[in-house]
DNA sequence: TCGATTATTTTCGAAATCGAAAATTATAAG
DNA sequence: CTTATAATTTTCGATTTCGAAAATAATCGA
């Protein structure tokens, strides 16, 4: 459903009151006329796209803060106890998908155990849409990518990159290398599918 | 200053061509008339706020992807070494935002140190749009929510829930309790801003 | 309470958006 | 080339938004 400007009304008014701004003040900050702001807060008009952006920019918050939808968010909660995730293995990495049963998310979380210890130059790069965040739980990780020097991470380090860049994980330390991975996709793709396919 | 609909024009057309959609197809996906879409692509009209949202939703991308695809698809990689994140503190929790300089994401990552040891019944619930994923790095965490019994998590456990449900983190074990948190928002938004405000 | 000042809401006209239908352009088949 | 069909653009009128100015409401000091 399209986000309705009506939702913004109460949020804007609350923000304005909280900061002690008059409509006039908000008008100066945003470049939107006092009349329009009044009508907005009272649900007597809806805002232009550019005007909504002026509003958010003027106040200094993100647009989501105004629309604050909470919509399309399932009210479910799901939990995965240690070791209880959905496991699947590839040649180089073992995956344990966490909270896999959560509905309607366009992102996924997994705990990875990296087995590969050398970069096989014949293997194609891992490459998929989305952004990948990793946090090293244990061991030493080397991230090889197609467009830059390898990056070495140790326990407690984190990294965020575009997964469409070809990449490979290699374990470097003496012991096991474990990562926590968060993969975020745009649109409605299935995150687990994406992991499996690469 | 305000994001101009004109910016969206070329982006939409590129996306449409890439997927082999006709204006008619895009119209069906988005619920926006063919005429309006044509005018949009040719810069002969600007879009309503609600219409922009219909567009993004229909295509299946975030609004940021339309307004500033350069940001949404940065090829950048960013890294935060252990302890090198952007830190800010609240009464109950210390936050270290990881990879905070990554532009254009609709999610954020942080390492949390939970200080609160009891639930103050007078404090309002934490509540914000989005979905929250946590992984317990250390200690014992009790998640109190407004609509169900408290949930206890220990090291290695993970949990995913809707952040619009009122919630509070409490540390239960003897030592420090640390979490890795991933907050994902819909549409476009500043994640750090959301964390700060709550 | 009164009057003065400040803050908000309403009125009203100019300008803009939206979609249906008509007009134009592009593509294909014979 | 000609005709038929598909795809896109333009026209046009109903509806809506925006902001200046007028009207109303709220606040405050004497």
XYZ file of C-alpha atoms (C1' of nucleotides) in Angstrom:
456
model
C 0.000 0.000 0.000
C 1.231 3.429 -0.761
C 2.448 5.339 2.200
C -0.118 7.956 3.007
C 0.767 11.431 4.011
C -1.870 11.255 6.684
C 0.508 9.139 8.731
C 2.960 11.983 8.734
C 0.586 14.439 10.353
C 0.776 13.351 13.967
C 4.446 12.580 13.709
C 5.286 16.056 12.469
C 3.168 17.736 15.072
C 4.759 15.686 17.835
C 8.224 16.522 16.601
C 7.359 20.168 16.299
C 5.927 20.383 19.794
C 8.783 18.433 21.284
C 11.235 20.973 19.895
C 9.073 23.940 20.736
C 8.808 25.102 17.156
C 5.976 27.252 15.882
C 4.556 26.573 12.468
C 6.444 29.668 11.466
C 9.734 28.168 12.643
C 9.107 24.925 10.853
C 8.181 26.899 7.793
C 11.552 28.620 7.814
C 13.408 25.382 8.327
C 11.635 23.587 5.546
C 10.673 26.283 3.103
C 7.080 25.097 3.248
C 4.460 27.736 3.928
C 2.794 27.984 7.291
C -0.570 27.450 5.684
C 0.481 24.186 4.122
C 2.025 22.937 7.333
C -1.140 23.713 9.218
C -3.210 21.860 6.698
C -0.824 18.954 6.809
C -1.030 18.602 10.560
C -4.801 18.705 10.397
C -5.095 16.210 7.628
C -6.540 18.743 5.214
C -3.937 18.228 2.560
C -1.453 15.658 1.409
C 2.057 16.570 0.509
C 3.950 16.607 -2.686
C 6.879 14.263 -2.985
C 9.298 17.133 -3.162
C 7.540 18.792 -0.280
C 7.828 15.713 1.902
C 11.515 15.684 1.185
C 11.821 19.361 2.038
C 10.070 18.562 5.276
C 12.329 15.688 6.233
C 15.422 17.574 5.194
C 14.364 20.691 7.048
C 13.636 18.858 10.251
C 16.776 16.837 9.833
C 15.327 13.376 9.973
C 14.866 10.610 7.476
C 11.615 10.292 5.643
C 10.867 7.004 7.340
C 10.882 8.859 10.590
C 7.922 10.796 9.306
C 6.014 8.018 7.667
C 7.064 5.626 10.435
C 5.038 2.939 8.852
C 5.492 -0.204 10.852
C 3.447 -1.425 7.956
C 4.138 -4.653 6.181
C 6.058 -5.685 9.207
C 4.921 -8.969 10.552
C 4.392 -8.978 14.242
C 6.115 -12.286 14.571
C 9.102 -13.013 16.654
C 11.391 -15.884 15.970
C 14.386 -17.225 17.759
C 17.186 -19.611 16.959
C 19.042 -21.112 19.834
C 22.746 -21.780 19.430
C 23.278 -24.491 16.841
C 19.582 -24.746 16.029
C 19.618 -23.045 12.654
C 18.943 -24.484 9.245
C 22.227 -25.954 8.130
C 23.546 -26.498 4.649
C 27.018 -27.016 3.382
C 28.999 -26.013 0.346
C 32.500 -26.910 -0.636
C 34.000 -23.846 0.987
C 31.598 -22.768 3.662
C 29.111 -24.286 6.088
C 26.021 -22.183 6.613
C 23.691 -22.141 9.555
C 20.755 -19.922 8.675
C 19.432 -18.111 11.724
C 15.803 -17.205 12.253
C 15.067 -18.739 8.892
C 11.356 -18.993 9.563
C 10.768 -15.289 9.846
C 8.246 -14.270 7.264
C 8.402 -11.399 4.869
C 11.918 -10.187 5.349
C 14.174 -9.125 2.569
C 17.194 -10.039 4.512
C 18.712 -13.039 6.096
C 21.159 -13.940 8.775
C 23.536 -16.813 8.984
C 26.464 -18.101 10.931
C 29.240 -19.230 8.655
C 32.065 -21.599 9.193
C 34.704 -20.973 6.558
C 36.487 -24.106 5.401
C 38.392 -22.886 2.356
C 42.034 -22.205 3.093
C 43.229 -21.196 -0.333
C 41.729 -19.318 -3.205
C 41.022 -21.601 -6.123
C 41.623 -19.413 -9.185
C 39.352 -21.583 -11.285
C 36.295 -21.080 -9.152
C 33.910 -18.363 -10.271
C 33.382 -15.502 -7.876
C 30.450 -15.485 -5.530
C 28.189 -12.785 -6.786
C 24.615 -11.943 -5.956
C 22.424 -8.890 -5.467
C 22.369 -7.157 -2.129
C 24.692 -6.015 0.553
C 26.646 -8.241 2.804
C 27.630 -7.468 6.334
C 29.990 -9.727 8.222
C 31.245 -9.797 11.757
C 34.087 -12.109 12.614
C 33.180 -14.249 15.583
C 36.276 -16.392 15.641
C 39.470 -16.902 13.700
C 40.959 -14.898 10.874
C 39.154 -14.193 7.653
C 40.522 -13.056 4.333
C 38.023 -11.601 1.926
C 39.137 -11.834 -1.668
C 37.326 -9.630 -4.154
C 37.632 -9.182 -7.871
C 38.407 -5.522 -7.781
C 40.839 -4.938 -4.960
C 43.450 -6.383 -2.683
C 42.367 -9.065 -0.215
C 41.139 -7.773 3.125
C 42.071 -9.485 6.355
C 39.743 -9.408 9.332
C 40.163 -10.773 12.804
C 37.765 -11.426 15.646
C 35.549 -8.445 16.358
C 36.114 -6.787 12.997
C 33.214 -6.094 10.695
C 32.787 -5.280 7.057
C 30.037 -4.198 4.728
C 30.222 -4.516 0.976
C 28.188 -4.874 -2.142
C 27.667 -8.540 -2.831
C 27.499 -7.971 -6.555
C 31.243 -7.550 -6.439
C 32.784 -10.968 -6.944
C 34.022 -12.323 -3.640
C 35.355 -15.350 -1.783
C 35.930 -16.101 1.887
C 39.143 -17.748 2.979
C 40.094 -18.865 6.451
C 43.582 -17.821 7.415
C 44.180 -18.455 11.097
C 45.254 -21.618 12.762
C 41.835 -22.579 14.092
C 38.280 -22.420 12.818
C 36.959 -19.208 11.290
C 33.383 -18.248 12.102
C 31.410 -15.299 10.833
C 28.071 -13.816 11.443
C 26.626 -12.749 8.125
C 23.752 -10.485 7.289
C 22.621 -10.346 3.726
C 20.160 -7.711 2.686
C 18.360 -7.798 -0.599
C 16.223 -5.288 -2.341
C 12.866 -6.349 -3.536
C 11.400 -9.637 -2.577
C 14.013 -12.233 -3.252
C 14.490 -15.162 -1.012
C 17.673 -14.764 0.938
C 18.310 -18.430 1.598
C 17.876 -19.190 -2.078
C 20.450 -16.571 -2.869
C 22.935 -18.077 -0.491
C 22.375 -21.562 -1.802
C 22.871 -20.524 -5.376
C 26.361 -19.260 -4.829
C 17.663 20.815 -2.365
C 14.550 18.740 -2.188
C 14.794 15.505 -4.076
C 13.426 16.186 -7.465
C 11.262 13.772 -9.304
C 13.257 14.525 -12.410
C 16.067 12.434 -10.982
C 13.772 9.466 -10.963
C 12.964 9.691 -14.640
C 16.056 8.174 -16.165
C 16.357 5.650 -13.402
C 12.840 4.353 -13.956
C 13.263 4.204 -17.683
C 16.526 2.304 -17.346
C 14.958 -0.160 -14.956
C 11.978 -0.601 -17.207
C 14.058 -1.218 -20.309
C 16.387 -3.549 -18.491
C 13.463 -5.735 -17.495
C 11.759 -5.458 -20.830
C 8.625 -3.908 -19.383
C 6.297 -1.761 -21.440
C 4.728 1.279 -19.882
C 1.623 -0.823 -19.750
C 3.372 -3.513 -17.698
C 4.803 -0.993 -15.296
C 1.389 0.549 -15.013
C -0.066 -2.760 -13.896
C 2.687 -3.342 -11.404
C 2.402 0.062 -9.840
C -1.190 1.083 -10.353
C -0.032 4.301 -11.998
C -1.542 5.119 -15.359
C 0.451 4.716 -18.534
C -0.005 8.381 -19.295
C 1.519 9.449 -16.013
C 4.431 7.080 -16.379
C 5.145 8.422 -19.831
C 5.085 11.966 -18.586
C 7.326 11.024 -15.705
C 9.937 9.450 -17.932
C 9.914 12.491 -20.185
C 10.132 14.980 -17.386
C 6.724 16.421 -18.117
C 5.345 15.834 -14.697
C 6.534 15.383 -11.167
C 5.146 12.709 -8.951
C 2.978 12.785 -5.950
C 4.431 11.461 -2.742
C 1.990 8.607 -2.671
C 2.638 7.938 -6.324
C 6.378 7.729 -5.826
C 5.770 5.186 -3.137
C 3.469 3.196 -5.368
C 6.193 3.255 -7.959
C 8.911 1.995 -5.661
C 6.681 -0.630 -4.154
C 5.456 -1.794 -7.529
C 8.924 -2.163 -8.943
C 10.068 -3.772 -5.754
C 12.872 -1.456 -4.793
C 13.452 1.060 -2.066
C 12.699 4.673 -2.786
C 16.358 5.511 -2.370
C 16.996 3.264 -5.279
C 14.951 5.606 -7.414
C 16.004 8.953 -6.040
C 19.696 8.289 -5.653
C 20.693 4.993 -7.162
C 24.309 6.032 -6.977
C 24.087 5.868 -3.251
C 21.916 2.805 -3.077
C 24.354 0.900 -5.175
C 27.678 2.140 -3.991
C 30.451 -0.146 -4.892
C 32.206 0.923 -1.759
C 33.392 -1.341 0.911
C 33.711 -0.208 4.439
C 35.233 -1.842 7.420
C 35.216 -1.284 11.126
C 38.005 -2.818 13.117
C 37.249 -4.063 16.586
C 36.374 -1.125 18.828
C 36.592 1.369 15.979
C 32.901 2.074 15.518
C 30.957 5.234 16.167
C 30.083 5.150 19.826
C 27.195 6.720 21.643
C 25.698 5.955 24.992
C 22.258 5.900 26.476
C 21.200 5.218 30.009
C 20.685 1.535 29.429
C 22.825 0.612 26.482
C 26.124 1.598 24.907
C 26.124 1.494 21.134
C 29.017 1.058 18.804
C 27.757 1.575 15.279
C 29.642 -0.595 12.820
C 30.376 0.406 9.258
C 28.553 3.631 9.923
C 30.047 5.364 6.925
C 28.453 3.091 4.398
C 26.164 5.272 2.379
C 22.697 4.567 1.192
C 21.806 1.480 3.111
C 18.478 0.954 4.722
C 19.973 -0.986 7.504
C 22.501 -0.574 10.184
C 24.689 -2.658 12.388
C 25.843 -2.081 15.906
C 27.523 -3.803 18.758
C 25.655 -3.252 21.980
C 26.744 -3.411 25.545
C 23.687 -3.760 27.750
C 23.987 -1.953 31.058
C 20.454 -2.107 32.400
C 19.988 -4.848 34.965
C 16.372 -4.283 35.895
C 13.325 -3.187 33.993
C 12.236 0.281 34.996
C 8.434 0.171 34.732
C 8.274 3.922 34.294
C 10.413 4.014 31.188
C 8.570 4.036 27.888
C 9.193 1.086 25.599
C 11.734 1.337 22.835
C 9.783 1.410 19.668
C 10.748 2.238 16.107
C 10.033 1.079 12.594
C 11.921 -1.856 11.218
C 13.070 -5.289 12.132
C 15.682 -6.047 14.664
C 18.000 -8.998 14.605
C 20.253 -9.741 17.545
C 22.965 -12.268 18.174
C 24.272 -12.645 21.690
C 28.029 -12.349 21.701
C 28.548 -12.552 25.409
C 26.542 -12.785 28.613
C 22.853 -13.374 29.142
C 20.188 -11.177 27.657
C 16.565 -10.845 28.633
C 14.342 -9.215 26.081
C 11.238 -7.678 27.606
C 8.419 -6.867 25.226
C 5.066 -5.292 25.712
C 3.071 -8.179 24.373
C 4.593 -11.354 25.710
C 6.699 -12.981 28.355
C 10.355 -11.977 28.609
C 12.703 -14.021 26.448
C 16.078 -15.119 27.736
C 18.989 -15.569 25.358
C 22.488 -16.769 26.000
C 25.677 -16.627 23.987
C 25.193 -17.850 20.435
C 21.416 -17.430 20.449
C 19.758 -15.171 17.958
C 16.405 -13.520 17.635
C 14.481 -11.529 15.066
C 11.505 -9.371 15.908
C 9.527 -6.368 14.832
C 10.969 -3.273 16.449
C 7.623 -1.552 16.481
C 6.712 -3.839 19.357
C 7.754 -2.091 22.534
C 10.932 -3.635 23.866
C 13.756 -3.322 26.364
C 17.062 -5.116 26.766
C 18.155 -6.271 30.178
C 21.428 -7.884 31.137
C 20.975 -10.901 33.375
C 24.209 -12.782 33.727
C 27.033 -12.139 36.088
C 29.311 -10.453 33.561
C 28.896 -8.041 30.690
C 26.264 -8.667 28.062
C 27.158 -7.904 24.473
C 24.990 -8.179 21.392
C 25.420 -7.773 17.736
C 22.403 -5.942 16.383
C 21.133 -5.501 12.878
C 18.333 -3.081 12.283
C 16.615 -3.074 8.944
C 14.222 -0.412 7.795
C 11.954 -0.263 4.833
C 12.226 2.389 2.231
C 14.807 4.983 2.901
C 15.987 6.125 6.214
C 18.835 6.844 8.475
C 19.334 3.923 10.779
C 21.605 5.662 13.222
C 19.054 8.426 13.575
C 16.470 5.834 14.496
C 18.662 4.290 17.127
C 19.506 7.618 18.689
C 15.942 8.706 19.020
C 14.878 5.777 21.099
C -11.556 41.784 31.731
C -9.490 44.193 28.097
C -6.429 44.963 24.487
C -2.225 43.746 22.120
C 0.588 40.387 20.344
C 1.443 35.895 18.695
C 0.014 31.464 16.711
C -2.928 28.811 13.924
C -6.548 27.940 10.651
C -9.368 29.092 6.641
C -10.271 31.219 2.209
C -9.304 31.688 -2.423
C -6.895 31.898 -6.845
C -2.867 30.227 -9.543
C -0.418 26.274 -10.785
C 0.259 21.350 -11.000
C -0.946 16.346 -11.018
C -3.703 12.458 -12.556
C -5.924 9.450 -15.786
C -9.105 8.583 -19.922
C -9.159 9.050 -24.471
C -7.255 10.813 -28.794
C -3.199 11.406 -31.551
C 1.181 10.101 -32.824
C 5.036 7.101 -33.505
C 7.257 2.567 -33.809
C 7.214 -2.218 -35.094
C 5.848 -6.257 -37.976
C 3.910 -8.944 -41.476
C 2.615 -9.557 -46.097
C 5.463 -0.007 -49.751
C 1.098 -0.696 -47.311
C -1.598 -2.000 -43.700
C -2.436 -3.690 -39.054
C -1.087 -3.700 -34.490
C 1.483 -2.344 -30.556
C 3.702 1.230 -27.811
C 4.178 5.756 -26.469
C 3.035 10.584 -26.173
C -0.175 14.445 -26.050
C -4.543 16.652 -25.087
C -7.928 17.937 -22.003
C -10.779 18.353 -17.980
C -11.513 17.074 -13.083
C -9.259 17.232 -8.880
C -5.706 18.601 -5.772
C -1.853 21.192 -3.882
C 0.487 25.442 -2.670
C 1.016 29.854 -0.567
C -0.521 34.883 0.324
C -3.652 37.121 2.776
C -7.700 37.300 5.740
C -10.008 35.378 9.676
C -9.942 33.113 13.892
C -7.970 31.396 18.143
C -4.652 31.381 21.819
C -1.453 33.707 25.017
C -0.087 37.224 28.056
C 0.495 41.504 30.741
C -1.739 45.186 33.059
